[in-house]
mmCIF file of C-alpha atoms and ligand atoms in Angstrom:
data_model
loop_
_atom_site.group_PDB
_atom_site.id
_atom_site.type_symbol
_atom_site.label_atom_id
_atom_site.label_comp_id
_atom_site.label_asym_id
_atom_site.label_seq_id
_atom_site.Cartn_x
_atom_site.Cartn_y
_atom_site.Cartn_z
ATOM 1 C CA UNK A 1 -43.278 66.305 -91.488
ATOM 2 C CA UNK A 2 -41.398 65.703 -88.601
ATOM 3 C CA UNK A 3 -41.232 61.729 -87.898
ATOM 4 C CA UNK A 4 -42.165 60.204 -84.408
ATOM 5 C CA UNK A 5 -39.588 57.597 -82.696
ATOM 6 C CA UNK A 6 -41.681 55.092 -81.658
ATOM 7 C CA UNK A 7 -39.479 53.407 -79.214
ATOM 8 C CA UNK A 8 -40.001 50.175 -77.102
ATOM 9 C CA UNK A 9 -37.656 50.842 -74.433
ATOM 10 C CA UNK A 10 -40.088 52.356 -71.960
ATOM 11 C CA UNK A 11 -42.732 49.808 -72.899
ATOM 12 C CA UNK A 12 -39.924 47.349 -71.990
ATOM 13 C CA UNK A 13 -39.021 48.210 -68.973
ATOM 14 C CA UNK A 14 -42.448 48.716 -67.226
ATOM 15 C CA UNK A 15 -43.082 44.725 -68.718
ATOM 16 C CA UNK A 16 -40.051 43.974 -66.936
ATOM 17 C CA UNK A 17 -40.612 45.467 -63.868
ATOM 18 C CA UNK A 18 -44.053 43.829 -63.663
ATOM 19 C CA UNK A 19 -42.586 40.231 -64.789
ATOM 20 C CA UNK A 20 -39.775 40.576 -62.102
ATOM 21 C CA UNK A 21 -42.289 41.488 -59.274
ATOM 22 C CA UNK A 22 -44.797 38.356 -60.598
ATOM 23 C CA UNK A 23 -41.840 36.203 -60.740
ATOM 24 C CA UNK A 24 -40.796 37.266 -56.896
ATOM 25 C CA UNK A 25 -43.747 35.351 -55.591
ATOM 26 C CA UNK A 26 -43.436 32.365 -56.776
ATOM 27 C CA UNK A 27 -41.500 29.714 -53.842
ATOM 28 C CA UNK A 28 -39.289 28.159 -57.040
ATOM 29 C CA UNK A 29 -38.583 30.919 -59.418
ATOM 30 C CA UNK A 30 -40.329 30.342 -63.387
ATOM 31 C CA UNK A 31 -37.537 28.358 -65.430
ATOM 32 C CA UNK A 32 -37.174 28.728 -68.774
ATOM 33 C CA UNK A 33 -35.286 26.058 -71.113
ATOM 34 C CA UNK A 34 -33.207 27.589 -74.309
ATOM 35 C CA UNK A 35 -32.456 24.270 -76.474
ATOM 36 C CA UNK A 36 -29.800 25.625 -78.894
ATOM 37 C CA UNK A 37 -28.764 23.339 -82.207
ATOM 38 C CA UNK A 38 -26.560 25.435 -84.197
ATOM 39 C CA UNK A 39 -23.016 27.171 -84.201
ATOM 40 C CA UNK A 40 -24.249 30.396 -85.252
ATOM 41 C CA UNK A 41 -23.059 33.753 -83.473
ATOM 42 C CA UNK A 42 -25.300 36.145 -84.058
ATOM 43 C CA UNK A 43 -27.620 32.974 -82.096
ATOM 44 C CA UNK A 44 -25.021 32.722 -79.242
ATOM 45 C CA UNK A 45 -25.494 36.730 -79.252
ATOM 46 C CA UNK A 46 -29.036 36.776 -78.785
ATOM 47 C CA UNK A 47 -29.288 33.542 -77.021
ATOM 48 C CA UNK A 48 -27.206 34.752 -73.839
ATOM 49 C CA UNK A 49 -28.617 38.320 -74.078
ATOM 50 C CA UNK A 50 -32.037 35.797 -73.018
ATOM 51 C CA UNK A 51 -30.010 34.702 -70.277
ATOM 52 C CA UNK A 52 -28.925 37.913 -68.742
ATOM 53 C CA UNK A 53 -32.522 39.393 -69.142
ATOM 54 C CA UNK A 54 -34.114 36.273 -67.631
ATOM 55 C CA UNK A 55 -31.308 36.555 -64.606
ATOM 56 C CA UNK A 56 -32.636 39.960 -64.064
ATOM 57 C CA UNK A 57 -36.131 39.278 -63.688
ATOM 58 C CA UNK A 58 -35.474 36.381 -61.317
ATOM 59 C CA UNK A 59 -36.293 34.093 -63.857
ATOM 60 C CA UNK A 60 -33.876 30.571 -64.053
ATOM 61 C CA UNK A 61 -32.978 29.977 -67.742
ATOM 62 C CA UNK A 62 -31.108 26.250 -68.524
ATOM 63 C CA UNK A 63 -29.365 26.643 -72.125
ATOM 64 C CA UNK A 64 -29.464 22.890 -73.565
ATOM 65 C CA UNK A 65 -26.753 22.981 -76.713
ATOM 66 C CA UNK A 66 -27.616 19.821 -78.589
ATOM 67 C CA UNK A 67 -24.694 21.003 -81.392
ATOM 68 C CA UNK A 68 -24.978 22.038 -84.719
ATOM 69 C CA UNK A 69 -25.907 18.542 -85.945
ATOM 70 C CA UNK A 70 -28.642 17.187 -83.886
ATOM 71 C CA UNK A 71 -31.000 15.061 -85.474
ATOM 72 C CA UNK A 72 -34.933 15.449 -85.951
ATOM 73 C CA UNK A 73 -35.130 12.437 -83.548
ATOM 74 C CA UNK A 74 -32.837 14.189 -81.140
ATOM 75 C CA UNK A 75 -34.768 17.892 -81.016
ATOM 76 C CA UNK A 76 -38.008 15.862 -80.655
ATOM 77 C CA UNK A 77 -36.663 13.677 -77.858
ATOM 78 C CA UNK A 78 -35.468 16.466 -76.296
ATOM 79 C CA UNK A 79 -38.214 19.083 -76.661
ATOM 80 C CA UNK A 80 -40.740 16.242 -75.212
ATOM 81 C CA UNK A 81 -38.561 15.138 -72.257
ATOM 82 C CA UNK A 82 -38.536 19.377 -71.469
ATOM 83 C CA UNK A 83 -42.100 19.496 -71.753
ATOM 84 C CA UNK A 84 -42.719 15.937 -69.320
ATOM 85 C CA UNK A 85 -40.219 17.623 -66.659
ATOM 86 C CA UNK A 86 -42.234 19.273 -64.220
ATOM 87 C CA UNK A 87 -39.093 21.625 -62.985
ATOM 88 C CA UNK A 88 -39.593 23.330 -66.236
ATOM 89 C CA UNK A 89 -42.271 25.945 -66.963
ATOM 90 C CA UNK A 90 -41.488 27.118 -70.353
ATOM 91 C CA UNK A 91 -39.492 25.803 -73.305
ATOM 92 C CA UNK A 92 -38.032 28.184 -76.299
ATOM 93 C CA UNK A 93 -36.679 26.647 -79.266
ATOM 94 C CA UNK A 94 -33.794 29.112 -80.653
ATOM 95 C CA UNK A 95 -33.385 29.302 -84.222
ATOM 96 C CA UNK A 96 -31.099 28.712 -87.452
ATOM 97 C CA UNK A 97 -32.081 24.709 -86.580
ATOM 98 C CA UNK A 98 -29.208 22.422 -88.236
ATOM 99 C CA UNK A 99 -29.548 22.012 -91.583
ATOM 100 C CA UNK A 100 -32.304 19.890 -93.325
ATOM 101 C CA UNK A 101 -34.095 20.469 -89.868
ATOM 102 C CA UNK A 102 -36.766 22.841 -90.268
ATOM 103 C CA UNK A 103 -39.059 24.365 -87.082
ATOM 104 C CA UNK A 104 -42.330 21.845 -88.433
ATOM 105 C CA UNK A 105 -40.431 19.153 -88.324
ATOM 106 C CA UNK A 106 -39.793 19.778 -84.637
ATOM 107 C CA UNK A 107 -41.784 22.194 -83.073
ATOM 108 C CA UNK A 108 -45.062 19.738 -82.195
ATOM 109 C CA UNK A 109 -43.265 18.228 -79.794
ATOM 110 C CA UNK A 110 -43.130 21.758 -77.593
ATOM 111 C CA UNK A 111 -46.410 21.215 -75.131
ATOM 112 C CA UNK A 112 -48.579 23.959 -75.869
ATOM 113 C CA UNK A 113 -48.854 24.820 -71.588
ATOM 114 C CA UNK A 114 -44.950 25.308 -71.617
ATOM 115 C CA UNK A 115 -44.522 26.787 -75.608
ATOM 116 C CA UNK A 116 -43.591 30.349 -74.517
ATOM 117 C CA UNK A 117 -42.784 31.626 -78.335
ATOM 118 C CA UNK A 118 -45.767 30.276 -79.807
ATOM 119 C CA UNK A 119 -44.203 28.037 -81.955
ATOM 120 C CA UNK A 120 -46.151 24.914 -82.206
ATOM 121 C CA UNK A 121 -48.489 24.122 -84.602
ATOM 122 C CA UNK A 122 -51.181 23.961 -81.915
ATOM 123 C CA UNK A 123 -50.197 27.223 -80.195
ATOM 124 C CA UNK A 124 -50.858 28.805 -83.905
ATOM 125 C CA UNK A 125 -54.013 27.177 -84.258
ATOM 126 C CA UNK A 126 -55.398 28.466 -81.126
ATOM 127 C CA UNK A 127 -54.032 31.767 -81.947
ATOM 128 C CA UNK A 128 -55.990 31.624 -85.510
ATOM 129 C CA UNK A 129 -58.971 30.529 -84.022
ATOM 130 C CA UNK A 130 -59.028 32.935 -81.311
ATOM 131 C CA UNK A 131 -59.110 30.942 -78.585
ATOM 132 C CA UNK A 132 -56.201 31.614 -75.501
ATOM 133 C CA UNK A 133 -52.185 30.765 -76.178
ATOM 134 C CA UNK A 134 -49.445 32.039 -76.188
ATOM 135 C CA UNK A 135 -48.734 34.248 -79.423
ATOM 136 C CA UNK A 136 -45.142 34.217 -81.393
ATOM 137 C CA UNK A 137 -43.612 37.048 -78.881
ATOM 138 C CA UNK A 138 -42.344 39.176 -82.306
ATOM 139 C CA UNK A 139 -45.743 39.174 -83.427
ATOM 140 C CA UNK A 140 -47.306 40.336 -80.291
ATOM 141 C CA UNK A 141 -44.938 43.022 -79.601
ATOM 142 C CA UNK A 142 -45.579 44.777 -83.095
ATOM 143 C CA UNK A 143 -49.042 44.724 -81.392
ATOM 144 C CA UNK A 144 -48.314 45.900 -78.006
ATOM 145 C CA UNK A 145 -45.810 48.932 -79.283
ATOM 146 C CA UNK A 146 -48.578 50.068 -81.467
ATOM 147 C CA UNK A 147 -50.899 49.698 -78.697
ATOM 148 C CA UNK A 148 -48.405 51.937 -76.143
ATOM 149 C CA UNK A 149 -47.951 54.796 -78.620
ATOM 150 C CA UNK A 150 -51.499 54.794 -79.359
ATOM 151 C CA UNK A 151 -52.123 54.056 -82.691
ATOM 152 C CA UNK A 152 -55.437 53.256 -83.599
ATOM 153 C CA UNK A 153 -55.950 50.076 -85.332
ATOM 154 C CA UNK A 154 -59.822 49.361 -86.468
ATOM 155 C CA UNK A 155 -60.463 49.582 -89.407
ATOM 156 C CA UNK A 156 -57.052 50.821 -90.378
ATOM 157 C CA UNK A 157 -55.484 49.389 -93.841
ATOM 158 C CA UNK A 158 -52.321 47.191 -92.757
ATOM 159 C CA UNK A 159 -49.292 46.063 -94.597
ATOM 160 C CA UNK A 160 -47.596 43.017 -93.171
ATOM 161 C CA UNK A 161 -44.002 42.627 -95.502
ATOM 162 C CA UNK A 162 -43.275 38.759 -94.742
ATOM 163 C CA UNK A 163 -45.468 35.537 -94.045
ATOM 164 C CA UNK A 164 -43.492 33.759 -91.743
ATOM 165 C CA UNK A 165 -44.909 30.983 -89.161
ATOM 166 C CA UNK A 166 -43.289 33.239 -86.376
ATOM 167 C CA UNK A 167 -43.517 36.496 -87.619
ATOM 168 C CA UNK A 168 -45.798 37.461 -90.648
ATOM 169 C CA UNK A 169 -48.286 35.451 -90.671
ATOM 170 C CA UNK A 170 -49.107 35.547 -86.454
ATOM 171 C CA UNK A 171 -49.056 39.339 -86.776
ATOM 172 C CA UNK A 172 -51.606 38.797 -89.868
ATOM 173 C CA UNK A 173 -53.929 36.904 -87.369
ATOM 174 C CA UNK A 174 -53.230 39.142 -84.110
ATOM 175 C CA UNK A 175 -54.180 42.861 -86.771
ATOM 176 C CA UNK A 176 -57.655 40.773 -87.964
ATOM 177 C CA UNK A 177 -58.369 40.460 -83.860
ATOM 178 C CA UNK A 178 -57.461 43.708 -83.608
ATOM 179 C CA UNK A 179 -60.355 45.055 -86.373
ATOM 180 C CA UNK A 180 -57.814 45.943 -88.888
ATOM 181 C CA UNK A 181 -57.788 45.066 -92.652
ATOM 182 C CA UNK A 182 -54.835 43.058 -93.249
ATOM 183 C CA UNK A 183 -53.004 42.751 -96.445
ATOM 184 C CA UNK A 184 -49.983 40.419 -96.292
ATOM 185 C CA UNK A 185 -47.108 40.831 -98.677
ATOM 186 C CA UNK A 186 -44.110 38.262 -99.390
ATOM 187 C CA UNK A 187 -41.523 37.676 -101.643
ATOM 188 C CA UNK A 188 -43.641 36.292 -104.710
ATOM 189 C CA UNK A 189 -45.503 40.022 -104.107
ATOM 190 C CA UNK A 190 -44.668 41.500 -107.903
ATOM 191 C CA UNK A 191 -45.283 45.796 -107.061
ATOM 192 C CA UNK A 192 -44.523 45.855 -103.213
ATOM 193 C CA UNK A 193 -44.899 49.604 -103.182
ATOM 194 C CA UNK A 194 -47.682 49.012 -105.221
ATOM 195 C CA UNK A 195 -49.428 47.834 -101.988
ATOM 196 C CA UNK A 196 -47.715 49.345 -99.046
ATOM 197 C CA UNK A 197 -48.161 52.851 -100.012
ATOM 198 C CA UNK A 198 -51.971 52.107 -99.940
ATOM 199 C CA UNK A 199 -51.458 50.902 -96.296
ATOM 200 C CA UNK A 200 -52.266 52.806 -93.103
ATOM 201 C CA UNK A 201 -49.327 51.250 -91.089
ATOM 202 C CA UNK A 202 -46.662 49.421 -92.843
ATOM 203 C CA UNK A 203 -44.903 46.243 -90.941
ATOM 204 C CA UNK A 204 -41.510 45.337 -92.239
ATOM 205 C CA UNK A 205 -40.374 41.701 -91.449
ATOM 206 C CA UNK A 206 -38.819 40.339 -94.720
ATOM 207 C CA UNK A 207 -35.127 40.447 -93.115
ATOM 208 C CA UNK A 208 -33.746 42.188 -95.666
ATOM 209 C CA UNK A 209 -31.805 45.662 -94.983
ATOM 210 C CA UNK A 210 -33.002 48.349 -97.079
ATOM 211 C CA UNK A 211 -36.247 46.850 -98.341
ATOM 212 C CA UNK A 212 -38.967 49.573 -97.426
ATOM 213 C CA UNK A 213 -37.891 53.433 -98.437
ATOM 214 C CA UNK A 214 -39.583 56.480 -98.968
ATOM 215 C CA UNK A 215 -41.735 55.092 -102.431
ATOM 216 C CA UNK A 216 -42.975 52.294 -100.384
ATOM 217 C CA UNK A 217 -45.130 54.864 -97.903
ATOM 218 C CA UNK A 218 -48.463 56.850 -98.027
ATOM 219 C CA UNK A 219 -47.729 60.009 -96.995
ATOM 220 C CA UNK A 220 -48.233 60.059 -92.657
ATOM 221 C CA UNK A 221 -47.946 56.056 -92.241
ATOM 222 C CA UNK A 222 -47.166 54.418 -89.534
ATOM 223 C CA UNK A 223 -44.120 52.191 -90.262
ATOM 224 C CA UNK A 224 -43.225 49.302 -87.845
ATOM 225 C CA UNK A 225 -39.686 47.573 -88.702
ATOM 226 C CA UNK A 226 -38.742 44.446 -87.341
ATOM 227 C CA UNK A 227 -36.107 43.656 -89.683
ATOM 228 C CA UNK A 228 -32.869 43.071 -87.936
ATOM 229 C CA UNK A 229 -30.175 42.534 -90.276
ATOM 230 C CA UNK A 230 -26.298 42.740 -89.898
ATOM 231 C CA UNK A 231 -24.637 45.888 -91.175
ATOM 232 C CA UNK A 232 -21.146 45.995 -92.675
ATOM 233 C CA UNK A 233 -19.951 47.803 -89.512
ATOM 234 C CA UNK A 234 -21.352 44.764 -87.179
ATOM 235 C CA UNK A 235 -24.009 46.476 -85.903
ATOM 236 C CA UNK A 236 -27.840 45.619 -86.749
ATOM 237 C CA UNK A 237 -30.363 47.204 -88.769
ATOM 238 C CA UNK A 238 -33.524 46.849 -89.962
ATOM 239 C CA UNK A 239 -35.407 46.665 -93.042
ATOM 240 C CA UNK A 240 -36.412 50.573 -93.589
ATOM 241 C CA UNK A 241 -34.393 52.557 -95.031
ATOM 242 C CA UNK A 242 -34.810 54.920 -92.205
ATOM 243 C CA UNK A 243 -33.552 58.599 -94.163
ATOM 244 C CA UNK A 244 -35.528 57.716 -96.892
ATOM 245 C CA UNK A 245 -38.377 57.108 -94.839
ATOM 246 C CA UNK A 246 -37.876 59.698 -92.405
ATOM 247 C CA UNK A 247 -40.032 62.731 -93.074
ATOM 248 C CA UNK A 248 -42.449 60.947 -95.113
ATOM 249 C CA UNK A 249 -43.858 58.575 -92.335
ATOM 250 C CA UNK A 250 -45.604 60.039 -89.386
ATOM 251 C CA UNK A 251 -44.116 57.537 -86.979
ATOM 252 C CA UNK A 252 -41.476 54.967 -87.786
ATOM 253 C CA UNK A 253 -39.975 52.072 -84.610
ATOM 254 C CA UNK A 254 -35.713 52.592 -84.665
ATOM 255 C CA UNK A 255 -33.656 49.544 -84.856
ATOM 256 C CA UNK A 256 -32.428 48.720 -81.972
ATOM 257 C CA UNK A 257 -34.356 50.095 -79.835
ATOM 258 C CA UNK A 258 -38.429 49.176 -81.654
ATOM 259 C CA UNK A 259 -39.724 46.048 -81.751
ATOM 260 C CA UNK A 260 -36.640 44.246 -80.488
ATOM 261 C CA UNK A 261 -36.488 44.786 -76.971
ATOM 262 C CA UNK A 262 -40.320 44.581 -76.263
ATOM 263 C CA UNK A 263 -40.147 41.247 -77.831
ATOM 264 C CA UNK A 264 -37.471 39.966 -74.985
ATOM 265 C CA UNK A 265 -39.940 41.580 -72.539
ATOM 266 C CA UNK A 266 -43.065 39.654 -73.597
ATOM 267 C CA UNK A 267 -40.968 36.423 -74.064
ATOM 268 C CA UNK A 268 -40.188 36.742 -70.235
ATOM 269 C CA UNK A 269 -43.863 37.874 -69.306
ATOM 270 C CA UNK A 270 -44.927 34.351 -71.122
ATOM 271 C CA UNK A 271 -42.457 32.313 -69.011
ATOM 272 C CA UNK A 272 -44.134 34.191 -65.910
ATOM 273 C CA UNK A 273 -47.488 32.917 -66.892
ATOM 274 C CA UNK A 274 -46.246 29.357 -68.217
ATOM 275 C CA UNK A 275 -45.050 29.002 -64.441
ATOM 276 C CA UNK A 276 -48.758 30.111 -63.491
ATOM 277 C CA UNK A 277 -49.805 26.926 -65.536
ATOM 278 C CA UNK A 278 -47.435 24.713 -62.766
HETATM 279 P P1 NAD B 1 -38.095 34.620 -92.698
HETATM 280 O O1 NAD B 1 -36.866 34.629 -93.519
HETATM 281 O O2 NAD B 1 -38.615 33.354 -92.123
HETATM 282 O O3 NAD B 1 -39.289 35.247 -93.538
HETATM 283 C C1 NAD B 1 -39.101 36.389 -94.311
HETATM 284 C C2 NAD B 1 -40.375 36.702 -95.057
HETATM 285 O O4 NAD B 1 -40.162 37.883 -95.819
HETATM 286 C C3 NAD B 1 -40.809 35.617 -96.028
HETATM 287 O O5 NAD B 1 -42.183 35.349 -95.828
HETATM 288 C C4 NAD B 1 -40.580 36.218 -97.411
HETATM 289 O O6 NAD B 1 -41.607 35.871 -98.324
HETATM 290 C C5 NAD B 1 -40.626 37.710 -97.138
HETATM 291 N N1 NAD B 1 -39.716 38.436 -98.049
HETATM 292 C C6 NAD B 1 -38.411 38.203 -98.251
HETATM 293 N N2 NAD B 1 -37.929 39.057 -99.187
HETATM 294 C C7 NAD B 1 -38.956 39.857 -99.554
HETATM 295 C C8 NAD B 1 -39.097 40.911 -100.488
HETATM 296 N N3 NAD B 1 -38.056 41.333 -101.208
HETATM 297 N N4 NAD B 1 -40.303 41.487 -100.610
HETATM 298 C C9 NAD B 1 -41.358 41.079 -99.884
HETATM 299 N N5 NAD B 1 -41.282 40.068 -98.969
HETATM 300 C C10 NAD B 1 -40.088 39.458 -98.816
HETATM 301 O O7 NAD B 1 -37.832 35.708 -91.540
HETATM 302 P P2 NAD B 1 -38.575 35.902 -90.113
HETATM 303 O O8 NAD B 1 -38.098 34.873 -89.186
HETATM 304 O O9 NAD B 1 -40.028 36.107 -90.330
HETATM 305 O O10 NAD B 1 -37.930 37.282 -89.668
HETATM 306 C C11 NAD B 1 -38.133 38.463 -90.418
HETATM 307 C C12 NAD B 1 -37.204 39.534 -89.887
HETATM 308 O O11 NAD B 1 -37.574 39.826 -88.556
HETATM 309 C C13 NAD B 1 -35.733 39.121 -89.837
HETATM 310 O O12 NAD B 1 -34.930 40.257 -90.105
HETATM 311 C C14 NAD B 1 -35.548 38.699 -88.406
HETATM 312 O O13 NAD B 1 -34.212 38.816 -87.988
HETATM 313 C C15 NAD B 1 -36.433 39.681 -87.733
HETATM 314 N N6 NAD B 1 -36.878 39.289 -86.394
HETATM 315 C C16 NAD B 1 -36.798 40.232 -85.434
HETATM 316 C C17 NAD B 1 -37.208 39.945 -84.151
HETATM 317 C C18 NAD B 1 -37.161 41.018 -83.100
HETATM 318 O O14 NAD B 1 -37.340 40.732 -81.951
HETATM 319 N N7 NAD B 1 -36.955 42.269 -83.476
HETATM 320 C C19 NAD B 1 -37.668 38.667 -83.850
HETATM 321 C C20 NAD B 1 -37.789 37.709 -84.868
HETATM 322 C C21 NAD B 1 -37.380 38.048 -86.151
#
C-alpha cells in the first residue's frame, strides 16, 4: 500500500497568511510575551524560531529570560504582572521550567484572556467542559491536520500514545468533541500494540524516537506523529519508526514537516485573537 504524506506545510501557510492579514488591521500590532527560565538549546532553538515566525506575521514578540534558576515566586510574579499589562495580548510560557519547578506550580497565574497555549488549569477546564478557550496549540493542530487532509473522525477508534497536560490528554478531550472513541495510552500501558493496532488513527506523543513501528498498526491507519526527538546526526525525529510503518499505514504526518509547523501557525492565530480580547 502506498503511504500518504500528510504534510502541514500548506495548512501552515494559508493560517499564516490569514493571521498576518488579521494582524495588519489592528492600529498596535498583537504582542506576544515568551517568558523563558531555562538554559536549554534545543529551547533557545525553538524559542527564536517563535520570534522569526511572529516577525513575519506582524506580530511583536518580547522574550523575558528569567534564567535557569528562577523561583516559583518569580515565574508567578512575572506571569501575573504579563497578564495585568495591558500592552500585552498573549503570554506563552516556554518549557523545560528550572528544576523542581513544574508547569502546575506556575501556570494559574497565566490569565485565561491572554493564555495563548492553553496552559492554565482554567484554560483546560473550559476546554474539558466544552465551553470556548484557547486549546494547547499541539493538541489542536493534530486536529486541524486531520481535518485538512480529510480524515473522517466520528465514530472512528483513536489511539492517543501519551497523557500529557499539553499534549495527550487535550487531544483526548478535543477527539471526544470531535465524535471519536478515544483510547489513551501512557507509559504504565503493559501491550501498547496490543491497543494501537485496534485503533483507526494512531497519535504518537510519548517523545520517544522509535516507539510506534509497523506491529503497532492496523493495516490502512492513519498515524499522526508528534514526537520530536533529537537524532544522533542533530536533526529531529519523531516517534514512528517511519520505514517500518511505511507501507502498512494508509497515511502517516513526516517529521519535520507534520504536526510541527501547524502548531507554530495556530500558536500565532491564538495571539491574533488574544489581541481581539484587548
Ligand atoms: P511528556 O514527556 O510530558 O509526556 C510523554 C507522555 O508519553 C507521558 O504521558 C508518558 O506516559 C507517555 N509515554 C512515555 N513513554 C511511553 C511508552 N514507552 N509507551 C507509552 N507511552 C509512553 O511529553 P509531551 O510534552 O506530551 O510531548 C510529547 C512529544 O511531543 C515530545 O516528543 C515533544 O517534543 C513533542 N511535542 C511536539 C510538538 C510539536 O509542535 N510538534 C509540540 C509539543 C510537544
Amino acid at each position: 500500500m502506498d503511504t500518504v504524506s500528510l504534510t502541514g506545510k500548506d495548512l501552515a501557510a494559508a493560517i499564516n497568511a490569514d493571521s498576518k492579514a488579521r494582524a495588519a488591521a489592528f492600529a498596535v500590532a498583537p504582542r506576544l510575551a515568551l517568558i523563558v527560565a531555562n538554559a536549554d538549546p534545543a529551547s533557545a532553538w525553538y524559542v527564536n524560531s517563535l520570534r522569526k515566525a511572529a516577525e513575519r506575521l506582524g506580530i511583536a514578540c518580547d522574550t523575558v529570560d528569567l534564567g535557569a534558576d528562577a523561583s516559583v515566586e518569580t515565574l508567578r510574579a512575572e506571569l501575573a504582572a504579563r497578564s495585568a499589562d495591558p500592552a500585552v495580548d498573549a503570554i506563552m510560557l516556554q518549557t523545560p521550567l528550572p528544576a523542581g519547578v513544574t508547569l502546575d506550580d506556575v501556570s494559574s497565574s497565566i490569565a485565561a484572556p491572554k493564555d495563548v497555549d492553553g496552559v492554565s488549569p482554567l484554560s483546560l477546564g473550559l476546554l474539558a467542559t466544552g465551553l470556548p478557550g484557547f486549546v494547547p496549540a499541539t493538541a489542536e493542530a493534530v486536529i486541524e491536520l486531520l481535518k485538512h487532509h480529510e480524515i473522517p473522525l466520528v465514530g472512528k477508534h483513536v489511539a492517543v500514545v501519551g497523557r500529557s497536560n499539553i499534549v495527550g490528554k487535550p487531544l483526548a478531550q478535543l477527539l471526544l468533541a470531535a465524535d471519536a472513541t478515544v483510547t489513551v495510552c501512557h507509559s504504565r500501558t503493559p501491550d501498547l500494540a496490543a491497543v494501537t493496532a485496534t485503533a483507526e488513527i494512531v497519535v504518537a506523543a510519548a517523545g520517544r524516537a522509535g516507539l510506534i513501528t509497523g506491529k503497532h498498526i492496523a493495516e490502512s491507519a492513519t498515524v499522526i506523529d508528534v514526537g520530536t526527538n533529537e537524532s544522533a546526526d542533530g536533526g529531529i525525529v519523531g516517534d514512528v519508526d517511519a520505514d517500518s510503518v511505511r507501507g502498512r499505514a494508509a497515511a502517516l504526518s513526516p517529521v519535520p514537516g507534520g504536526v510541527g509547523p501547524v502548531t507554530t501557525a495556530l500558536l500565532m492565530r491564538h495571539v491574533v485573537d488574544a489581541a481581539g480580547n484587548r
